[in-house]
XYZ file of C-alpha atoms in Angstrom:
484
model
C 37.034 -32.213 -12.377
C 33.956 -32.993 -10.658
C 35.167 -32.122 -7.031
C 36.518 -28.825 -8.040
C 33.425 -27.641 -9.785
C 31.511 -29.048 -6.580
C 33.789 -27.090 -4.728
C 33.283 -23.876 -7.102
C 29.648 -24.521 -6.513
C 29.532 -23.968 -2.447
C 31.595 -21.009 -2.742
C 29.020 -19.632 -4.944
C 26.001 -20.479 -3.003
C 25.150 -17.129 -0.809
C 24.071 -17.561 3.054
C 20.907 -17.382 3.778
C 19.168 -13.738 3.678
C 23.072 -12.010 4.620
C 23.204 -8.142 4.036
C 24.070 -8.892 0.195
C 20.339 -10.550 -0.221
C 18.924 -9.740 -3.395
C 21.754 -8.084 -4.982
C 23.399 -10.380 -7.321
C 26.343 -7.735 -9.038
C 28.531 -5.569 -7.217
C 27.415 -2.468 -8.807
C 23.784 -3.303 -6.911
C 25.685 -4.439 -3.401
C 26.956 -1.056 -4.251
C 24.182 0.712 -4.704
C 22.095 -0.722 -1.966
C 24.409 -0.469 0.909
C 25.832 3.139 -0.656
C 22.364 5.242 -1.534
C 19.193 3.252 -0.688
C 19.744 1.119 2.603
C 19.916 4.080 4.912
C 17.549 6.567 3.334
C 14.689 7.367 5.371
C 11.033 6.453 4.426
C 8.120 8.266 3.468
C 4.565 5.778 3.714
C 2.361 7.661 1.667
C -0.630 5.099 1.922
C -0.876 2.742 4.254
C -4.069 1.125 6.512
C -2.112 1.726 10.270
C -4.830 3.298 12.946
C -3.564 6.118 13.991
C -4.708 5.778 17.635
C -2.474 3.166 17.939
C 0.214 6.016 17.535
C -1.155 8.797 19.557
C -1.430 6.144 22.496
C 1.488 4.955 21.641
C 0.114 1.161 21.943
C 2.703 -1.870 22.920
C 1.891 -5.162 21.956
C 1.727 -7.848 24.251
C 3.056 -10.756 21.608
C 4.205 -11.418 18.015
C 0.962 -13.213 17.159
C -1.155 -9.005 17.744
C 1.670 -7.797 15.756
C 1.891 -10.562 12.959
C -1.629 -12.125 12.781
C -4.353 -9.408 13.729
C -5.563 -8.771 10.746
C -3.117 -9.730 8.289
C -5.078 -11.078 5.392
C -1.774 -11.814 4.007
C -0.829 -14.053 5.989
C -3.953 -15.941 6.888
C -4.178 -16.657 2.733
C -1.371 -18.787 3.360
C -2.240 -20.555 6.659
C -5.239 -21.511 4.322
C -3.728 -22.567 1.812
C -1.208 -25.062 4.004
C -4.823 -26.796 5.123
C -4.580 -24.953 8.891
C -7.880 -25.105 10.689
C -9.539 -21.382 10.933
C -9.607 -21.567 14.206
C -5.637 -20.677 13.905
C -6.284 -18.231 11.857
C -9.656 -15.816 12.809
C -10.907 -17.722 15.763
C -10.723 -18.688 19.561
C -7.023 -20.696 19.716
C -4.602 -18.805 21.455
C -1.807 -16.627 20.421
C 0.642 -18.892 21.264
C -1.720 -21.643 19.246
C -1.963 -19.436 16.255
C 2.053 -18.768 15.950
C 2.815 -21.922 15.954
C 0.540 -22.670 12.914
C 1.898 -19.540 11.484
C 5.429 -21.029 11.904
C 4.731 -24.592 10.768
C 3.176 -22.919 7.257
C 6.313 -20.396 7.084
C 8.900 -23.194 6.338
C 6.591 -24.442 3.447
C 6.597 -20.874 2.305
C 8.964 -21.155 -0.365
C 9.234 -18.667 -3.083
C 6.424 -16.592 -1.367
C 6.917 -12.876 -0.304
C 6.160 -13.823 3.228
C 9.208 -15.489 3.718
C 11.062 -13.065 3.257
C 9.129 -10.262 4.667
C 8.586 -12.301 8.003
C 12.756 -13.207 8.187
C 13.457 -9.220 7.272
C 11.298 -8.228 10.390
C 12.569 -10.863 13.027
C 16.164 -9.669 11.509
C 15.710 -5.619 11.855
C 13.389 -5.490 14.775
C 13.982 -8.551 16.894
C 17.533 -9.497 15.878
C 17.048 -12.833 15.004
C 19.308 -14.199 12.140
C 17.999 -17.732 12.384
C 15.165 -19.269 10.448
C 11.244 -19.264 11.839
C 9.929 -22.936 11.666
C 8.058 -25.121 13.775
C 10.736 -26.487 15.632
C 11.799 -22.681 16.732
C 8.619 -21.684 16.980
C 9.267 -21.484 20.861
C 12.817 -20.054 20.759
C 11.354 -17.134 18.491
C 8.098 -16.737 20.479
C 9.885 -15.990 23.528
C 13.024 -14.020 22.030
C 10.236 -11.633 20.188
C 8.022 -11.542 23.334
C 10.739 -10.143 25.686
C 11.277 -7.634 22.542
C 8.097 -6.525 22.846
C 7.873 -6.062 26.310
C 10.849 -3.297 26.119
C 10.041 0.212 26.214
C 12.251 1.002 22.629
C 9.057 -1.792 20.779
C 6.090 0.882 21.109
C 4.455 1.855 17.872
C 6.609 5.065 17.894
C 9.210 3.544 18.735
C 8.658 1.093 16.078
C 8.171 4.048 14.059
C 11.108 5.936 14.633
C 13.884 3.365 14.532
C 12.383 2.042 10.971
C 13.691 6.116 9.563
C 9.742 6.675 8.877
C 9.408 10.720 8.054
C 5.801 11.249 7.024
C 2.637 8.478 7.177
C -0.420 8.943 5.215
C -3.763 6.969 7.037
C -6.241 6.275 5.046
C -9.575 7.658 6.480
C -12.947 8.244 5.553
C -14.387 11.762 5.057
C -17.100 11.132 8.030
C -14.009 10.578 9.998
C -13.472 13.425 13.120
C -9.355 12.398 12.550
C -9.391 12.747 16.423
C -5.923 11.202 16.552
C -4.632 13.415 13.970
C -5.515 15.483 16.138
C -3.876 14.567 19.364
C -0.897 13.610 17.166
C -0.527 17.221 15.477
C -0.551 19.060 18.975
C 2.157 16.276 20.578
C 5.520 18.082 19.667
C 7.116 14.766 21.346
C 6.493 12.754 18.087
C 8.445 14.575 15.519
C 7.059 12.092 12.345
C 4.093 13.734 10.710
C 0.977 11.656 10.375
C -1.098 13.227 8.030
C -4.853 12.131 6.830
C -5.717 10.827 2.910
C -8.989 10.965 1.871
C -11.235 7.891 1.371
C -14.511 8.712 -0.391
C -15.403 5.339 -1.647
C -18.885 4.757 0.631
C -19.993 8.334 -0.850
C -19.336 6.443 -4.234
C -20.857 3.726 -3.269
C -24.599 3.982 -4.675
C -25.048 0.668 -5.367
C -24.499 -0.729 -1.875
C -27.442 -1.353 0.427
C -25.983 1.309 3.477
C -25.444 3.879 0.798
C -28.365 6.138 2.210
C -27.473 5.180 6.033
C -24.169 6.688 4.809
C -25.215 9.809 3.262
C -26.596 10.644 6.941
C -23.594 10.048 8.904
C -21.731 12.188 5.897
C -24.523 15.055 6.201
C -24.318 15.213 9.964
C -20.214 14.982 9.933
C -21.028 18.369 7.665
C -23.742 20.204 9.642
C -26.239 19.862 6.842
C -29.317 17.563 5.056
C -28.501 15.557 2.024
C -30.985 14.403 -0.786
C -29.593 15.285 -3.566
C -26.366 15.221 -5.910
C -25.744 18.791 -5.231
C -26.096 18.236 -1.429
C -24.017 15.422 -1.502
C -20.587 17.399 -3.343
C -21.304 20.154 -1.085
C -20.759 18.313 2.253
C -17.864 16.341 0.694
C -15.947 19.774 -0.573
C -16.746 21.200 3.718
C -14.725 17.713 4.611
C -12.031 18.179 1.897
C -11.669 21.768 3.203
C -11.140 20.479 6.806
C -9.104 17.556 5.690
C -7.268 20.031 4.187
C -6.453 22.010 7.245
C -4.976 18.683 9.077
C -2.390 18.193 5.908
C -4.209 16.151 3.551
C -2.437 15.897 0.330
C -3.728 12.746 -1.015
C -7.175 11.045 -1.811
C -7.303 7.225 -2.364
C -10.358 4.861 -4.236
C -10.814 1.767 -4.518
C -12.369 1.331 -8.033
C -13.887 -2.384 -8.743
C -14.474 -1.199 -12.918
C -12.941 2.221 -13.799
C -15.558 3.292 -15.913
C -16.484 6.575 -18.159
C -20.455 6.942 -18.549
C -20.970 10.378 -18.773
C -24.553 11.868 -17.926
C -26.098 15.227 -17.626
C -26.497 16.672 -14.030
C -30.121 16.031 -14.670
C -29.930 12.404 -14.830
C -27.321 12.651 -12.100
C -29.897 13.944 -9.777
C -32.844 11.617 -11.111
C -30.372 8.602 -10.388
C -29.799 9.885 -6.994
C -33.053 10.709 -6.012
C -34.523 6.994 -7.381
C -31.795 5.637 -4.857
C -32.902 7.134 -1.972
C -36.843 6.463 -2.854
C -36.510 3.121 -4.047
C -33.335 2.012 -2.757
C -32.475 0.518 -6.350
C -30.142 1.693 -9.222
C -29.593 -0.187 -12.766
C -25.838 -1.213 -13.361
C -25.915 2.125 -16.180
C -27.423 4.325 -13.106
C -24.647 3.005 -10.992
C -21.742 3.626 -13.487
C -23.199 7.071 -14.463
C -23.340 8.564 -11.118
C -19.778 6.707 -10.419
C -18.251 8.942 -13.278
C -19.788 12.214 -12.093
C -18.773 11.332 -8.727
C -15.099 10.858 -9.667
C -14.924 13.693 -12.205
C -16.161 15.881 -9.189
C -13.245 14.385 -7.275
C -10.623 14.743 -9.790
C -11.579 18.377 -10.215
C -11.587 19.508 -6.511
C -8.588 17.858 -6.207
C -6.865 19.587 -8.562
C -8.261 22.711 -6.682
C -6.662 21.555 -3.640
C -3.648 20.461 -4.686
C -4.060 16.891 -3.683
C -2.481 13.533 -5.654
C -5.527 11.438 -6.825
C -4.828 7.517 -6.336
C -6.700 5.235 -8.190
C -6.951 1.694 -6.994
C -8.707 -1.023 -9.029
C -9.037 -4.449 -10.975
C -9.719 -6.498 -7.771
C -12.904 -8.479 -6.997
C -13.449 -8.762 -3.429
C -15.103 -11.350 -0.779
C -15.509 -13.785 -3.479
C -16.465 -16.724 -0.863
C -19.979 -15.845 0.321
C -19.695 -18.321 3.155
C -16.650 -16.727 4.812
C -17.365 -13.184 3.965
C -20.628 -13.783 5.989
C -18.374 -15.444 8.691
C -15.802 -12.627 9.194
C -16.569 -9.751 6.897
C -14.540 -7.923 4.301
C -10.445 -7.701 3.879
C -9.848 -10.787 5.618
C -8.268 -12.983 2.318
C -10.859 -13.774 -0.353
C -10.509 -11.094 -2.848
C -8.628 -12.067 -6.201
C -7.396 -10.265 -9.684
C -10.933 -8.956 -11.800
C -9.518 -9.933 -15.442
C -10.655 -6.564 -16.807
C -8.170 -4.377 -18.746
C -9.794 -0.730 -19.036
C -7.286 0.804 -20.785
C -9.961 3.470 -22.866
C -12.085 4.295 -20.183
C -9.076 5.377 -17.989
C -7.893 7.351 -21.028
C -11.458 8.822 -21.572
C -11.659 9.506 -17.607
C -8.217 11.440 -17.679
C -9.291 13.064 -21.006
C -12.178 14.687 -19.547
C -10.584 16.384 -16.834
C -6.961 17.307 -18.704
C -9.862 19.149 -21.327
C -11.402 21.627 -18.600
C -7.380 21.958 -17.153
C -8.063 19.846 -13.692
C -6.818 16.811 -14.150
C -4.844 16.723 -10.330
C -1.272 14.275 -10.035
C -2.944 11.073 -10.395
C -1.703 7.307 -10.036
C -2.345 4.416 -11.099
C -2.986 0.993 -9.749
C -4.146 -1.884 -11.169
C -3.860 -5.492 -8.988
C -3.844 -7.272 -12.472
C -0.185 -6.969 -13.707
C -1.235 -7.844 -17.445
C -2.091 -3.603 -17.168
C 1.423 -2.824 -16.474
C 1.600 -1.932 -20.183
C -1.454 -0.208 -20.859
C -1.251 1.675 -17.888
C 2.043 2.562 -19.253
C 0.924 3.997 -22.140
C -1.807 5.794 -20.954
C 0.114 8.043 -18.199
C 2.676 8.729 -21.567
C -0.764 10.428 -23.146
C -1.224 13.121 -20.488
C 2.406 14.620 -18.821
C 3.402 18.029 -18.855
C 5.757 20.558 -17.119
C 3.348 20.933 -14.356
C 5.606 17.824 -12.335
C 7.885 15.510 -13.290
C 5.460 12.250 -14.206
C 2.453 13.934 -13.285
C 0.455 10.969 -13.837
C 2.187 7.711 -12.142
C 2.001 3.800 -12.096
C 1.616 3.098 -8.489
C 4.140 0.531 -7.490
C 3.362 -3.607 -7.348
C 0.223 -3.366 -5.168
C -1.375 -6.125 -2.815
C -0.603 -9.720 -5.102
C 2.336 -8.449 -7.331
C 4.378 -6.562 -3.980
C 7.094 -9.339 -4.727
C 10.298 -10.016 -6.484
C 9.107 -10.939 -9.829
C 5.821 -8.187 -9.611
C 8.111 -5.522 -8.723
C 10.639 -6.555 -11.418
C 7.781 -6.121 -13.915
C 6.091 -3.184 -12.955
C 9.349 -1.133 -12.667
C 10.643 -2.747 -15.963
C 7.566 -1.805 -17.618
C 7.598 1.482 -16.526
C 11.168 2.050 -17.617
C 10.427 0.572 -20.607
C 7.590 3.311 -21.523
C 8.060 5.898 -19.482
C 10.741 7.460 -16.877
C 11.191 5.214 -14.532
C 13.799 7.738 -12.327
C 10.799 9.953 -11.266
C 8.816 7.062 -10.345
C 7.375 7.630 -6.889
C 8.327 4.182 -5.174
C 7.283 1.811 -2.668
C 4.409 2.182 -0.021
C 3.495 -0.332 2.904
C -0.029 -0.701 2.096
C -0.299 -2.400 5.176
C -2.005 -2.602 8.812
C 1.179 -3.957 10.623
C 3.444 -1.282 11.835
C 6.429 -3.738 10.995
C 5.923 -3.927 7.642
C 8.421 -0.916 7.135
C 10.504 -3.764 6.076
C 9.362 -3.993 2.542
C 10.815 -0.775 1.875
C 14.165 -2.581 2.293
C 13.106 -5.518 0.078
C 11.518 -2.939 -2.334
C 14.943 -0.989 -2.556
C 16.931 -3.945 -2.620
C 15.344 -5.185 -5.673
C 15.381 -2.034 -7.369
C 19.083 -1.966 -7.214
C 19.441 -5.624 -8.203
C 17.831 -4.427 -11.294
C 19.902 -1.236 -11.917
C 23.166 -3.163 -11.074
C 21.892 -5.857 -13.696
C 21.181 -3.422 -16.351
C 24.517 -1.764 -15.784
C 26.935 -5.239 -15.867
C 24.998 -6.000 -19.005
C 26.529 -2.546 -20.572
C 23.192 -1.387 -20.715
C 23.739 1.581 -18.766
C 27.324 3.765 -17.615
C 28.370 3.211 -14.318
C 28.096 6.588 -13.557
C 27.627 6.036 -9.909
C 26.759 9.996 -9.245
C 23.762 9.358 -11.508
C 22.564 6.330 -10.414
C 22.982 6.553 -6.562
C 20.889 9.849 -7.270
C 17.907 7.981 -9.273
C 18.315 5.118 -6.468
C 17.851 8.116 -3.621
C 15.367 9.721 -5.546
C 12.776 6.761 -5.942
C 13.182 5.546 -2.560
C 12.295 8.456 -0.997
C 13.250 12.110 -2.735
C 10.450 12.141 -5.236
C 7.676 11.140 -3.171
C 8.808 14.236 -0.902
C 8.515 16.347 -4.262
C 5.422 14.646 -5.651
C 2.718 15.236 -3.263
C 4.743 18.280 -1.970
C 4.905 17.390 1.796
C 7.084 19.472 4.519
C 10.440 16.971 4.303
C 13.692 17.652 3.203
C 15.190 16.174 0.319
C 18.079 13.805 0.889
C 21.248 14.374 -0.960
């Protein structure tokens, strides 16, 4: 009895990361390999440069590509006790993969694993496993990769099915490379600019006035007051406009609703730039006229409003002073803001400008409220006009993304739900559109073998096309074809 149900057992047991990972029924193997797995992608916020695509950059090793800048990643070397010097400082490349591979194979259960495996698999085609011991193997395999011609950003680009990329750039910004990359009719994927206003926003931060003159002059005119101030940012919308912008972006530490006259506005504004000092009331009051502003024009424009917060960043002084911000100490901010969000969305649905807005929060105990606030204000104008973003930053993993879209199904319509995005400054990370997909189909093809849903495969290979790409295309209303 024993050796047969030990036999029963290995047959059961899946290889390792095989083209069935993820899917556990055979209505999601199904799904996955029949609708979502070749469906093309549309990265409507990410952190990529675009220079690095109008010059078409190569890298010279797996460590640029992997470990420049990857605060992801570096959390983790961290956390396996790996000197910094691995991580941000002077080893060398070669130095700093190894560490990176000797931390990998204690990676269990973390998103990295998988992520890291998915891109030596689809861009390098290496099926084998990334430890220390073929740390050299994979070095040189993904080197010689790199050196080819077909491993050029665009490249990169191209064979990953990428249709449309939204950078996210600051309203100062010249968008140069947009530019370059607009006229270029050799590139045929569109890389559009989204708007970035948080250092106008930003009136509690010590450069906020340095900032207000690099905004004034990047608008041909003097700033020193409110007024001033929403007038140069509406002549940057209007150009960001012309180069394709359809979508703004914050980063909100509180989402707050402190509502003040334009009077006190100004007064606020004007005590900022005398005295270089605001109250945390002055702050949040001019933060709420600031983003009412926003939400207004860009309902003028026609532009999705994306609202990012419940993070608290560079949390360890020491190392923040070291290396700056984004580079792996920010964490969750335990702060559910459920009525002010509602009260902020109120107060633009009243006047008729609230603009397509979603959601984000980085602490996944919101998954519910934010549920039930985007419930409070949709209407015929789109299908779910207001959004939950997908898992963002700490939740992009199995179990986050599980919840979030569960959640969402569970309140709202989870079929128009806009999907994944790479969030990300790697240009492999195209990747997690595959893991993102896969586990979406997992938890159709679940919900289906549990007789919770028809197997009405005409349906559901059109919700599965339709969140991975379709109604992002439709959403923000971008120049793509829908796929069928």
């Amino acid at each position: 009895y024993y050796t047969k149900l030990r036999r029963n057992v290995k047959r059961k047991m899946k290889e390792f990361m095989d083209k069935d990972f993820l899917l556990n029924t055979e209505t999601a193997k199904e799904l996955f390999h029949g609708y979502a797995e070749d469906m093309p992608i549309l990265d409507y916020h990410c952190h990529i440069d675009p220079r690095e695509i109008a010059e078409d950059r190569k890298f010279e090793n797996i460590t640029q590509v992997w470990l420049g800048g990857d605060h992801y990643k570096w959390r983790l070397m961290r956390s396996n006790g790996v000197e910094e010097k691995y991580i941000t400082g002077d080893a060398t490349d070669r130095e700093k993969f190894q560490k990176w591979a000797e931390t990998l194979e204690r990676g269990i259960g973390n998103p990295l694993y998988h992520w890291s495996h998915l891109e030596l698999q689809r861009y390098f085609g290496y099926h084998g496993v990334l430890n220390g011991e073929t740390a050299e193997e994979v070095w040189n395999l993904c080197n010689a990769r790199l050196a080819e011609d077909s491993m050029s950003v665009r490249n990169i680009i191209r064979q990953s099915g990428v249709r449309l990329i939204c950078t996210t750039d600051d309203p100062v910004d010249s968008l140069e490379w947009h530019k370059v990359l607009k006229a270029d009719d050799t590139f045929d994927v569109q890389v559009l600019p989204a708007w970035r206003p948080d250092k106008a926003n930003g009136i509690e931060k010590p450069g906020f006035a340095d900032y207000l003159k690099e905004l004034g002059k990047a608008a041909d005119m003097e700033i020193k007051t409110f007024a001033d101030i929403k007038e140069a940012l509406k002549k940057r919308m209007a150009f960001f406009d012309e180069m394709g912008c359809r979508a703004s972006d914050h980063a909100l530490e509180y989402v707050m609703y402190a509502p003040a006259s334009d009077e006190e506005i100004e007064e606020i504004v004007a005590k900022k730039l005398s005295s270089g000092q605001v109250t945390k009331e002055e702050e949040l009051k001019y933060k709420t006229a600031f983003m009412l502003f926003a939400g207004r024009e860009y309902s003028r424009l026609g532009w999705v409003m994306q609202l990012h917060y419940g993070c608290k960043r560079d949390n360890n002084t020491p190392m923040f002073d070291r290396l700056g911000p984004d580079t792996g100490y920010d964490c969750i901010n335990n702060y559910a803001p459920s009525g002010q969000m509602a009260d902020f969305l109120n107060a633009l649905n009243v006047t008729g400008e609230l603009p397509k807005t979603i959601i984000y929060s980085l602490n996944p105990n919101d998954d519910e409220a934010i549920g039930t606030i985007i419930g409070c204000f949709q209407d015929s104008d789109a299908a779910a006009k207001i959004q939950q973003g997908s898992a963002w930053w700490f939740n992009d993993h199995k179990t986050g993304m599980t919840k979030q879209m569960t959640s969402l199904a569970n309140l709202g319509c989870l079929s128009n739900f806009v999907g994944m995005l790479t969030d990300s400054r790697s240009f492999l990370s195209y990747t997690r559109h595959e893991y993102f997909r896969r586990i979406l189909c997992d938890l159709f093809g679940t919900w289906v073998e549990n007789g919770e849903y028809p197997k009405d495969m005409k349906v559901l290979g059109g919700i599965v096309k339709d969140i991975s790409y379709n109604n992002a295309v439709r959403y923000f209303g971008f120049d793509l074809e829908t796929v069928k």
